[in-house]
Coordinates of C-alpha atoms and ligand atoms in Angstrom, one line a residue:
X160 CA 92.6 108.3 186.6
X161 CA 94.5 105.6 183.7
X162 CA 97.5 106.7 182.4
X163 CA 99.4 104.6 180.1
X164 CA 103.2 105.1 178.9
X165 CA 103.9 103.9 175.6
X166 CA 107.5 103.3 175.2
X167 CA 110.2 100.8 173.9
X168 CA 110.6 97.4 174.8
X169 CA 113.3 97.8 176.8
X170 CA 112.8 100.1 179.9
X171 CA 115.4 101.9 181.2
X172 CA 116.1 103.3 184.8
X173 CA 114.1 106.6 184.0
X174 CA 110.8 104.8 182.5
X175 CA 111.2 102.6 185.8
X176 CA 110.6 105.9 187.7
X177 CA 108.4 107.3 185.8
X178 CA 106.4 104.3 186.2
X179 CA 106.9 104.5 190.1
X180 CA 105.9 107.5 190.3
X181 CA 102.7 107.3 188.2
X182 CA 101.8 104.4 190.7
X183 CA 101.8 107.4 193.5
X184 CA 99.5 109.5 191.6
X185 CA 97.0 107.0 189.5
X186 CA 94.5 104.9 190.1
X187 CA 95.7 102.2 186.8
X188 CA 99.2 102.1 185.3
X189 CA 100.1 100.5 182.2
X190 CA 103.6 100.0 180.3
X191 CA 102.8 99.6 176.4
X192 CA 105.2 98.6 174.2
X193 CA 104.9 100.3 171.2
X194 CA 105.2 97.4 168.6
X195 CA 102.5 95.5 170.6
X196 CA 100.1 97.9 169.7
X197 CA 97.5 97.0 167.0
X198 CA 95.5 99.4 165.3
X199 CA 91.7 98.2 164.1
X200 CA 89.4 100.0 162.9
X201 CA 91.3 103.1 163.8
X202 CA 91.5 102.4 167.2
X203 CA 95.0 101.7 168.8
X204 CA 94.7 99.0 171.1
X205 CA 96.8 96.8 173.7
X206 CA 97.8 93.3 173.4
X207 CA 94.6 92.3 175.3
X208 CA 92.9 94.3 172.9
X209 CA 92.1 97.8 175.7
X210 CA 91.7 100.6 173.8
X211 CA 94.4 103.1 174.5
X212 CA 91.7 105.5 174.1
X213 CA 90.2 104.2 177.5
X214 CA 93.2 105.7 179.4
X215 CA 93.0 109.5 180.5
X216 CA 96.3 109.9 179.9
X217 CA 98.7 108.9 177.1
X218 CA 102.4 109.9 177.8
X219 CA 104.4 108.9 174.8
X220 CA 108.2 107.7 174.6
X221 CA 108.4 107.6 171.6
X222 CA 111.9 106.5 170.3
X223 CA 113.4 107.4 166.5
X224 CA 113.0 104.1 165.4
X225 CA 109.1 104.3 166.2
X226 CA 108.7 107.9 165.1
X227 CA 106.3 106.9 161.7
X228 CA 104.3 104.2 163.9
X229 CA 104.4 106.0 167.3
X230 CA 103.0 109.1 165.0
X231 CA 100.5 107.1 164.1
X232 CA 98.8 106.0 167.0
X233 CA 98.9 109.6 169.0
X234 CA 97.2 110.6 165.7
X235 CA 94.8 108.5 166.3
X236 CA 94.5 109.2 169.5
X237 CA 94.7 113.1 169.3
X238 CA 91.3 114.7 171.4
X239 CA 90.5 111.7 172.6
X240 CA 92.6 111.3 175.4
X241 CA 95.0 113.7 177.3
X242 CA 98.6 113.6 175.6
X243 CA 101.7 116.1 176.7
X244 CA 102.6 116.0 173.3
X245 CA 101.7 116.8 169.9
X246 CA 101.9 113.4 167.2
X247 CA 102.7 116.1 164.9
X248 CA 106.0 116.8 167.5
X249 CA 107.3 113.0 167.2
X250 CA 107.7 113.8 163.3
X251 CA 109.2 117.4 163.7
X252 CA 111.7 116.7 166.3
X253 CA 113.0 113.3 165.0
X254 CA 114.3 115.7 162.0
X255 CA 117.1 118.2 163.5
X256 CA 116.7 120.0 160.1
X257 CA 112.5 120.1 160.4
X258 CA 113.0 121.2 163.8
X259 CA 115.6 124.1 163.1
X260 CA 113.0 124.8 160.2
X261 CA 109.7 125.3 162.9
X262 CA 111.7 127.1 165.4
X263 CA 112.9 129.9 162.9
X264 CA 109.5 129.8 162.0
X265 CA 108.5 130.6 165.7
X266 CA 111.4 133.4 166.0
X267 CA 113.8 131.2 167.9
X268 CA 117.8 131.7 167.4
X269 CA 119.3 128.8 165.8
X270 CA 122.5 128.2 163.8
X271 CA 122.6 128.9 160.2
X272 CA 121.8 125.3 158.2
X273 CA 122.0 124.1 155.5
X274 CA 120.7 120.8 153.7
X275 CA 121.8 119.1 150.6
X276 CA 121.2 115.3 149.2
X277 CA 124.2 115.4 147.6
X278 CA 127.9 116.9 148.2
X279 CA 127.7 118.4 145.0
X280 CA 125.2 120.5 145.8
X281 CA 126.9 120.9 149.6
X282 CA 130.7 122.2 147.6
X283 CA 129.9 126.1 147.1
X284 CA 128.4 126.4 150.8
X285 CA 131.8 124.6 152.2
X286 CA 133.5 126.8 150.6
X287 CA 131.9 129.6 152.3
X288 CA 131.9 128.1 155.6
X289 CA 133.7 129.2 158.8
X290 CA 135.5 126.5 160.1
X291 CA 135.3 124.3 162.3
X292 CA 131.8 123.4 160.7
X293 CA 129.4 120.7 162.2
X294 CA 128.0 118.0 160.0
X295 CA 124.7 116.1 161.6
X296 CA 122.9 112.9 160.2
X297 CA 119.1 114.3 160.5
X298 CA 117.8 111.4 163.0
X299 CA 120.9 111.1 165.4
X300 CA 120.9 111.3 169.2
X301 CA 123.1 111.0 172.3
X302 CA 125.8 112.6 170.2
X303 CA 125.6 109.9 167.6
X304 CA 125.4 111.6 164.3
X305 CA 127.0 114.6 164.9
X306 CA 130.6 115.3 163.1
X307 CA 133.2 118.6 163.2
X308 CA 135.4 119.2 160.6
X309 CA 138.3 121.5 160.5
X310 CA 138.4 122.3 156.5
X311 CA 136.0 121.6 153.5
X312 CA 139.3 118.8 152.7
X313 CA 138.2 117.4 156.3
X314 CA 134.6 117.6 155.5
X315 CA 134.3 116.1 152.3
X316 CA 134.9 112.4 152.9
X317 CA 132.2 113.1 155.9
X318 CA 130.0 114.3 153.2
X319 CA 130.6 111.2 150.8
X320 CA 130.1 109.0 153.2
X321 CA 126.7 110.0 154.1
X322 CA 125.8 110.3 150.6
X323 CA 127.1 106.6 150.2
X324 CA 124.2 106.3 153.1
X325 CA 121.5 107.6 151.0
X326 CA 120.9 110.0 153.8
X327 CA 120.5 113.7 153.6
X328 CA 123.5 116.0 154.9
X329 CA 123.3 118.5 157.4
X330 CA 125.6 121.3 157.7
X331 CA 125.5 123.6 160.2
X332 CA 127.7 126.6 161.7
X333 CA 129.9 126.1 164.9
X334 CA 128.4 128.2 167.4
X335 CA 129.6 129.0 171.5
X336 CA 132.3 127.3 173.3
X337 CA 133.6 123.8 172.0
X338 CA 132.2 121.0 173.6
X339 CA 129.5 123.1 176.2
X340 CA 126.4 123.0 175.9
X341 CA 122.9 123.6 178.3
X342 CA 120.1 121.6 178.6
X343 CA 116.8 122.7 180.0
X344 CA 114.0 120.4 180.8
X345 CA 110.9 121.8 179.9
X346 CA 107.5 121.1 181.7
X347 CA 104.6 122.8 180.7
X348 CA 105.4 126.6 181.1
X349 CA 108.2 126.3 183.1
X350 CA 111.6 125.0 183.0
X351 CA 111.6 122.4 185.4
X352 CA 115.4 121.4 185.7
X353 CA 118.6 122.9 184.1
X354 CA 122.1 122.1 183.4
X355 CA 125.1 122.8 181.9
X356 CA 127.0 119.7 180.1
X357 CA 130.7 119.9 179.3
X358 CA 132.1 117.6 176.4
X359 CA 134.8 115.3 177.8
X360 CA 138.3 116.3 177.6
X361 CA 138.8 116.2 173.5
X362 CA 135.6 115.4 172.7
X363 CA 133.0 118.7 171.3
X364 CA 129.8 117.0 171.4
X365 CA 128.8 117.4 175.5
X366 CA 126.6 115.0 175.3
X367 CA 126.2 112.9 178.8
X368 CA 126.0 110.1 176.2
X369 CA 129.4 111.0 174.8
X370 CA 131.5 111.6 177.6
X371 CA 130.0 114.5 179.2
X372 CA 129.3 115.5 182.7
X373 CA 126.2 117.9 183.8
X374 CA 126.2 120.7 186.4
X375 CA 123.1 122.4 187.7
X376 CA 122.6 125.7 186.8
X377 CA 120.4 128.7 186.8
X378 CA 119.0 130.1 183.4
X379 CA 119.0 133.4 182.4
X380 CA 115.9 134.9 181.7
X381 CA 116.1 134.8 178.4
X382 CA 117.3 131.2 178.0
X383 CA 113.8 130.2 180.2
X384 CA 112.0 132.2 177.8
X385 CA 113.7 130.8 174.8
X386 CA 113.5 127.3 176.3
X387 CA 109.8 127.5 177.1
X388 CA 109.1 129.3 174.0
X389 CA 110.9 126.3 171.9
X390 CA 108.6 123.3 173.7
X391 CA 105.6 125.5 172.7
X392 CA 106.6 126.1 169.0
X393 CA 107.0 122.3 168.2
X394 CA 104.1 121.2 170.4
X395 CA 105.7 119.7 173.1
X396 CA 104.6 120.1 176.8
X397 CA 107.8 118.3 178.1
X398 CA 110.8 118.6 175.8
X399 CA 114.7 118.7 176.4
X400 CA 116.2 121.9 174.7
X401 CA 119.7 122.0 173.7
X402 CA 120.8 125.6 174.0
X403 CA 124.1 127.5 173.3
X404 CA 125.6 130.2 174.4
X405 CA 126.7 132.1 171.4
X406 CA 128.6 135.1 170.8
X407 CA 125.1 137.1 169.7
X408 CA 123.2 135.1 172.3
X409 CA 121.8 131.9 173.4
X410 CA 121.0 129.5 169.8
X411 CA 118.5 126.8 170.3
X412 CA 120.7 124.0 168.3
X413 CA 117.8 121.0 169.1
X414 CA 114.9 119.3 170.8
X415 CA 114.5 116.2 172.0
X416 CA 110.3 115.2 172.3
X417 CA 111.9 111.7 173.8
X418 CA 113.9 113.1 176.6
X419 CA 116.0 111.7 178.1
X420 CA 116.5 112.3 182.1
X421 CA 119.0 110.6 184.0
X422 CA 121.7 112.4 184.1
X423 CA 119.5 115.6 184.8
X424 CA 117.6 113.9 187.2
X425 CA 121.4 113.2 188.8
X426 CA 123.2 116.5 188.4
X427 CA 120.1 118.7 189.6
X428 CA 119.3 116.2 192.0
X429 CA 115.1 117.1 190.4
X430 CA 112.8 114.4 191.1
X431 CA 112.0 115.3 187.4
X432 CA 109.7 111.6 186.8
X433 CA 107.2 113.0 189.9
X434 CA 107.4 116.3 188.2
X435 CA 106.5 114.8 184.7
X436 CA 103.5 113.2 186.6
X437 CA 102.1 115.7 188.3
X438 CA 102.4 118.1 184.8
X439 CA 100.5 115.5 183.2
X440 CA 97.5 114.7 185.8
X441 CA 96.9 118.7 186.3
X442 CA 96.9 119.2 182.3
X443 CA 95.0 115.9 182.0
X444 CA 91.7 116.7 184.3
X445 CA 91.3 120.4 182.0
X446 CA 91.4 118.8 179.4
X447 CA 89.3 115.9 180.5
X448 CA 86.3 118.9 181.6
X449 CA 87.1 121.1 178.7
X450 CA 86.2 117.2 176.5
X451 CA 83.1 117.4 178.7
X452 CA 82.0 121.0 178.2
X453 CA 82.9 121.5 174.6
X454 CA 79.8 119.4 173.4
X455 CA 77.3 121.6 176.0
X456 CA 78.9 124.8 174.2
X457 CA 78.2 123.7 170.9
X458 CA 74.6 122.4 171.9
X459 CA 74.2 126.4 173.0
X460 CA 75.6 127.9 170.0
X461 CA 73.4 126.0 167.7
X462 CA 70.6 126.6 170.0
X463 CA 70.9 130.3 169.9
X464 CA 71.7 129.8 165.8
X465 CA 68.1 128.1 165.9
X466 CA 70.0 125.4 163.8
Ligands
LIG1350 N1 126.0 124.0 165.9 C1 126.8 123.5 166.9 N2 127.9 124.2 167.3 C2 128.7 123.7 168.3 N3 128.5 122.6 168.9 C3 127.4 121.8 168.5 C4 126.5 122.3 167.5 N4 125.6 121.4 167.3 C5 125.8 120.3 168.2 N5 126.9 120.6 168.9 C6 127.5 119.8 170.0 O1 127.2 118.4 169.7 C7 126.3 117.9 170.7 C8 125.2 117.0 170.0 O2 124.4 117.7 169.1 P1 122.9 117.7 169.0 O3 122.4 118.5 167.8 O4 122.3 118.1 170.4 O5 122.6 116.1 168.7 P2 122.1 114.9 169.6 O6 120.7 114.6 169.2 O7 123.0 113.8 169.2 O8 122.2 115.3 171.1 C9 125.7 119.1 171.4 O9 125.3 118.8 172.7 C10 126.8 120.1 171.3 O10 127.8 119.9 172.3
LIG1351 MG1 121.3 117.0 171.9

């Protein structure tokens, strides 16, 4: 079997292992850098012109920056080769607010959230507000984007600001303990790793990114079920879910589609790269027969149709 990872230029310790692991397990590895990817003729291809669609397997990293382009070429891609995601996943979850959107959609908890181009129209919800309140950029990560603030006189010149960005404003209630937070690694229909992160002294964002540090721990039942339940509704067959504990219950507050795995791999001392790899070589040879059978199926049906 081919598999190819399609990620960002630069590699980081975790794509190293992924790629070290996909070594163990495949018979052809490739490391694509995403902006080296041509598309012709509707086919994404490789520098040396390979079709990417001549790989079994697909496993996109696909970073913010890439989300329209990335999107793109998994679209292009979509049934023709094994991929643990969705492309419609790298759109959904690059958006915190599209993401709280499809997982209310799906019956998940999240926090209440609101979303406003403007601070006028964001005034008569502030003033409604419990506070602290927590202000997001819609396309931040490792902590980068999110903002607290203690009053709607504290939260205005937030809100200016990212109006002076041109970029959308995200308000959304404080929820659990300040600065805690649980992330659990999803893998096809388990949760393969879990931990919970706490924010650095001062800090609220627990982030590993930020400050934070991460302790294995054992999910409740019902945070598996929400976890799992999550990576299903936005289409993702590995995804990091942010969870918190809040007073009513666990709150899903976010999804990562690019996840991120160091520090999990760390402070749950998971092999979570060989995990990854063997998720996607067992999805990747069903759906590699179900490609086969599916045109024997439909050569039956329209046989017995007499069409
Ligand atoms: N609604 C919230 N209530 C309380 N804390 C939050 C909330 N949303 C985010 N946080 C804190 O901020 C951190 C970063 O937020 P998150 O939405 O996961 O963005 P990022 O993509 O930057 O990780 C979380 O890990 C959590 O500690
Ligand atoms: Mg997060």
């Amino acid at each position: 079997m081919k598999i190819c990872i399609l990620g960002s230029r630069e590699k980081k310790p975790q794509d190293l292992w992924l790629l070290e692991e996909a070594k163990k397990r495949f018979d052809k590895v490739t490391y694509a850098q995403i902006p080296d990817v041509r598309i012709q003729d509707g086919e994404p291809l490789l520098l040396k012109g390979t079709p990417l669609s001549s790989y079994d397997i697909v496993f996109p990293r696909i970073p913010r920056t890439y989300r329209n382009y990335g999107y793109v070429i998994c679209k292009l891609l979509e049934g023709r080769t094994y991929m643990p995601i969705t492309p419609e996943s790298i759109i959904v979850t690059h958006d915190k607010f599209l993401t709280l959107l499809k997982l209310e959609k799906a019956g998940i908890p999240t926090p209440l959230s609101y979303l406003s181009s403007t601070v006028k129209g964001m005034k008569p919800i502030l003033k409604n507000m419990k506070y602290p309140v927590v202000i997001k950029l819609l396309q931040g990560s490792l902590g980068k984007g999110v903002m607290f603030a203690e009053s709607p006189s504290s939260a205005l010149p937030i809100l200016d600001t990212i109006e002076g960005m041109k970029q959308p404003i995200m308000l959304e209630e404080f929820v659990g303990t300040p600065g805690e937070d649980i992330r659990a690694l999803v893998i096809g229909h388990e949760v393969a790793a879990s931990m919970k992160r706490v924010a650095e002294k001062g800090e609220r964002r627990a982030n590993i990114g930020a400050g934070g540090t991460g302790r294995k721990i054992r999910l409740s039942q019902e945070m598996t079920k929400i976890a799992i339940r999550s990576a299903k509704a936005l289409g993702l067959g590995i995804a990091g879910i942010d969870i918190i504990e809040g007073k009513k219950g666990p709150v899903v507050i976010e999804a990562n589609v690019n996840v991120h795995f160091e520090g999990i791999t760390h402070a749950t001392e998971t092999n979570v790269a060989a995990l990854m790899m063997d998720y996607v070589r067992h999805e990747a040879e069903i759906s590699k027969k179900d490609r086969l059978i599916a045109p024997i199926f439909k050569a039956v049906e329209e046989m017995a149709w007499g069409r």
